Amino acid sequence: MNDFAFDVLDIFAEPYAAVPQLTARLRIEERTGRRIHAVALHCQVRIEPQRRHYDDSEQSGLQALFGGRERWTETLKPFQWMSCDTTVQGFSGATEVDLALPCTYDFDVIGSRYLHALGEGSVPLALMFSGTVFTRGSKGFGVEHVPWDCEARYPMPVEVWRRMVASHFPNTGWIRLDHEVLARFADFRARRGLISWDETVQALLAESDEVAL
């Protein structure tokens, strides 16, 4: 039976990716000394929000996710951020491998909303591993599973996320809209002769402020 240990050495923004992506540098150790032919590795990445402190400036952004601060002892629970896969080439002892973490800036995704609300500090991540291990010995190939309890934790700096977002969406963000709502936006923009979507939203906000006054 194999005996694996996983460590996250680093997580960084991938500078040349065509889509928003972080990369996790993993160290994988097989402690029985057996020769590993390959590993089809699966990883679930979870955010564990209860493992960090939040200041008052972050509270308003987190309220929609977790309620008021008085409820956080009950509502700050781990949630899944993403799932990803990679293939690990053969090794003995230990090896290092890069794991691609594809990201989104969609504000309907809880992970993006949480990350956007953070100020400084780190994002408490838990990476939980599973998959299929292919071994090679004197009697041919064998197939085993990555043990269910293989996991690693890593405090990813918030700045890493920000750099990734800034490289793909400089000074911008985006939200999903229903087709009917988007059509009404487009009609409003055309009737007002507005040049950009920024101007369209600003015009609507200005009208809303006038009504509120």
XYZ file of C-alpha atoms in Angstrom:
213
model
C 0.000 0.000 0.000
C 1.354 3.419 -0.925
C 2.005 6.134 1.662
C 1.811 9.673 0.275
C 2.460 13.080 1.806
C 1.514 16.297 -0.006
C 2.876 19.794 0.587
C 2.043 23.068 -1.148
C 5.313 24.895 -1.779
C 3.853 27.956 -3.485
C 0.784 29.336 -5.248
C 1.360 32.036 -7.835
C -0.461 33.842 -10.635
C 0.320 32.184 -13.965
C 1.673 35.052 -16.104
C 1.198 33.515 -19.566
C -2.159 31.757 -19.205
C -4.834 32.548 -21.799
C -7.488 32.523 -19.067
C -7.316 33.483 -15.366
C -5.219 30.846 -13.631
C -3.241 30.295 -10.476
C -0.604 27.579 -10.271
C 0.082 25.502 -7.166
C 3.564 24.044 -6.851
C 3.202 20.693 -5.061
C 5.719 18.393 -3.449
C 4.596 14.770 -3.413
C 6.455 12.216 -1.321
C 5.924 8.446 -1.450
C 7.310 7.140 1.840
C 7.453 3.382 1.277
C 10.219 3.639 -1.341
C 8.145 2.057 -4.104
C 8.548 3.126 -7.705
C 5.526 5.135 -8.904
C 4.863 4.848 -12.629
C 2.266 7.658 -12.785
C -0.538 9.291 -10.805
C -3.845 10.550 -12.194
C -4.329 13.188 -9.514
C -7.576 14.922 -8.573
C -7.711 17.861 -6.184
C -10.566 19.655 -4.458
C -9.605 23.133 -3.286
C -11.596 24.485 -0.367
C -11.571 27.873 1.318
C -11.735 27.702 5.117
C -12.936 31.205 6.087
C -13.057 30.424 9.812
C -9.256 30.210 9.912
C -8.558 33.951 9.564
C -9.419 37.281 11.190
C -11.531 39.947 9.461
C -11.420 43.678 10.128
C -14.361 46.071 10.007
C -13.667 47.127 6.414
C -14.103 43.519 5.251
C -17.294 42.929 7.202
C -19.659 44.677 4.773
C -18.413 42.619 1.828
C -18.813 39.386 3.771
C -22.253 40.118 5.174
C -24.078 38.910 2.055
C -22.220 35.585 2.321
C -22.180 34.913 6.061
C -24.592 37.367 7.653
C -23.671 39.756 10.449
C -20.551 39.235 12.547
C -22.681 37.974 15.444
C -23.577 34.913 13.327
C -20.092 34.054 12.109
C -19.502 31.344 14.706
C -22.265 29.423 12.925
C -21.927 30.568 9.308
C -18.156 30.708 8.678
C -17.855 27.191 7.280
C -15.482 25.697 4.676
C -16.748 25.753 1.096
C -15.444 24.320 -2.151
C -13.682 26.778 -4.433
C -12.736 24.538 -7.365
C -11.769 21.049 -8.564
C -8.823 20.338 -10.828
C -6.789 17.458 -12.228
C -3.290 16.720 -13.426
C -1.070 13.779 -14.337
C 2.067 13.183 -12.300
C 4.942 11.517 -14.123
C 6.785 8.539 -12.659
C 9.062 9.037 -9.661
C 10.675 7.402 -6.660
C 10.862 9.040 -3.262
C 9.568 12.540 -3.979
C 8.752 14.827 -6.873
C 7.434 18.329 -7.551
C 4.585 19.113 -9.924
C 2.580 22.161 -11.002
C -1.188 22.004 -10.566
C -3.247 24.458 -12.635
C -6.008 26.210 -10.674
C -8.427 27.773 -13.201
C -10.241 30.781 -11.726
C -13.185 33.012 -12.482
C -14.043 36.612 -11.597
C -17.767 35.879 -11.832
C -19.431 37.574 -8.851
C -22.168 34.927 -8.789
C -19.530 32.422 -7.653
C -19.126 32.415 -3.877
C -15.343 32.056 -4.053
C -14.958 35.207 -6.157
C -17.276 37.194 -3.899
C -15.352 36.084 -0.829
C -11.950 36.905 -2.313
C -13.114 40.296 -3.575
C -14.248 41.201 -0.044
C -10.834 40.591 1.523
C -8.385 43.366 2.277
C -4.928 42.193 3.247
C -3.580 38.973 4.719
C -4.042 35.491 3.332
C -6.703 33.129 2.035
C -6.820 29.909 4.100
C -6.875 27.072 1.570
C -7.224 23.325 2.034
C -6.263 21.052 -0.873
C -7.722 17.540 -0.662
C -6.261 14.930 -2.958
C -7.568 11.730 -4.511
C -6.877 9.804 -7.685
C -5.364 6.677 -9.168
C -1.792 5.482 -8.636
C -0.074 3.280 -11.213
C 2.823 1.259 -9.851
C 5.363 -0.883 -11.648
C 7.137 -3.861 -10.139
C 8.638 -7.220 -11.008
C 5.180 -8.677 -11.685
C 4.002 -5.862 -13.945
C 1.725 -2.913 -13.335
C -0.537 -2.355 -10.356
C -3.338 0.110 -9.683
C -4.106 1.697 -6.312
C -5.900 4.770 -5.010
C -4.495 7.896 -3.444
C -5.505 7.557 0.245
C -8.606 9.559 1.124
C -6.879 11.437 3.956
C -4.200 13.093 1.783
C -4.504 16.857 2.115
C -2.446 20.008 2.553
C -3.164 23.517 3.789
C -1.722 26.742 2.461
C -2.230 30.438 3.371
C -2.341 32.052 -0.076
C -1.604 35.796 0.068
C -4.580 37.882 -1.064
C -2.157 39.842 -3.253
C -1.590 36.743 -5.411
C -5.289 36.685 -6.296
C -5.291 40.417 -6.972
C -2.321 40.193 -9.327
C -4.029 37.458 -11.310
C -7.271 39.443 -11.594
C -5.419 42.627 -12.541
C -3.516 40.882 -15.326
C -6.730 39.686 -17.015
C -9.228 42.389 -15.970
C -7.185 45.578 -15.410
C -9.269 48.042 -13.378
C -12.454 46.199 -14.372
C -14.813 43.440 -13.283
C -17.883 41.773 -14.717
C -21.234 40.348 -13.694
C -23.649 37.954 -15.392
C -27.054 39.258 -16.417
C -30.217 37.597 -17.673
C -30.698 38.064 -21.437
C -33.870 40.089 -20.882
C -32.145 42.388 -18.376
C -29.189 42.832 -20.732
C -31.570 43.714 -23.569
C -33.171 46.406 -21.392
C -29.710 47.763 -20.568
C -28.865 47.888 -24.275
C -32.138 49.667 -25.058
C -31.522 52.232 -22.295
C -27.994 52.806 -23.577
C -29.190 53.304 -27.165
C -32.000 55.716 -26.188
C -29.611 57.856 -24.144
C -26.848 57.737 -26.741
C -24.358 56.467 -24.168
C -20.959 55.333 -25.400
C -20.018 52.616 -22.897
C -21.535 50.225 -20.386
C -19.800 52.180 -17.622
C -21.710 55.299 -18.670
C -24.926 53.270 -18.813
C -24.591 51.974 -15.264
C -23.468 55.376 -13.960
C -26.533 57.009 -15.527
C -28.840 54.491 -13.845
C -27.087 54.951 -10.507
C -27.376 58.729 -10.817
C -31.136 58.426 -11.421
C -31.428 56.103 -8.437
C -29.580 58.602 -6.233
C -31.904 61.398 -7.363
C -34.972 59.307 -6.468
C -33.469 58.510 -3.065
C -32.980 62.223 -2.374
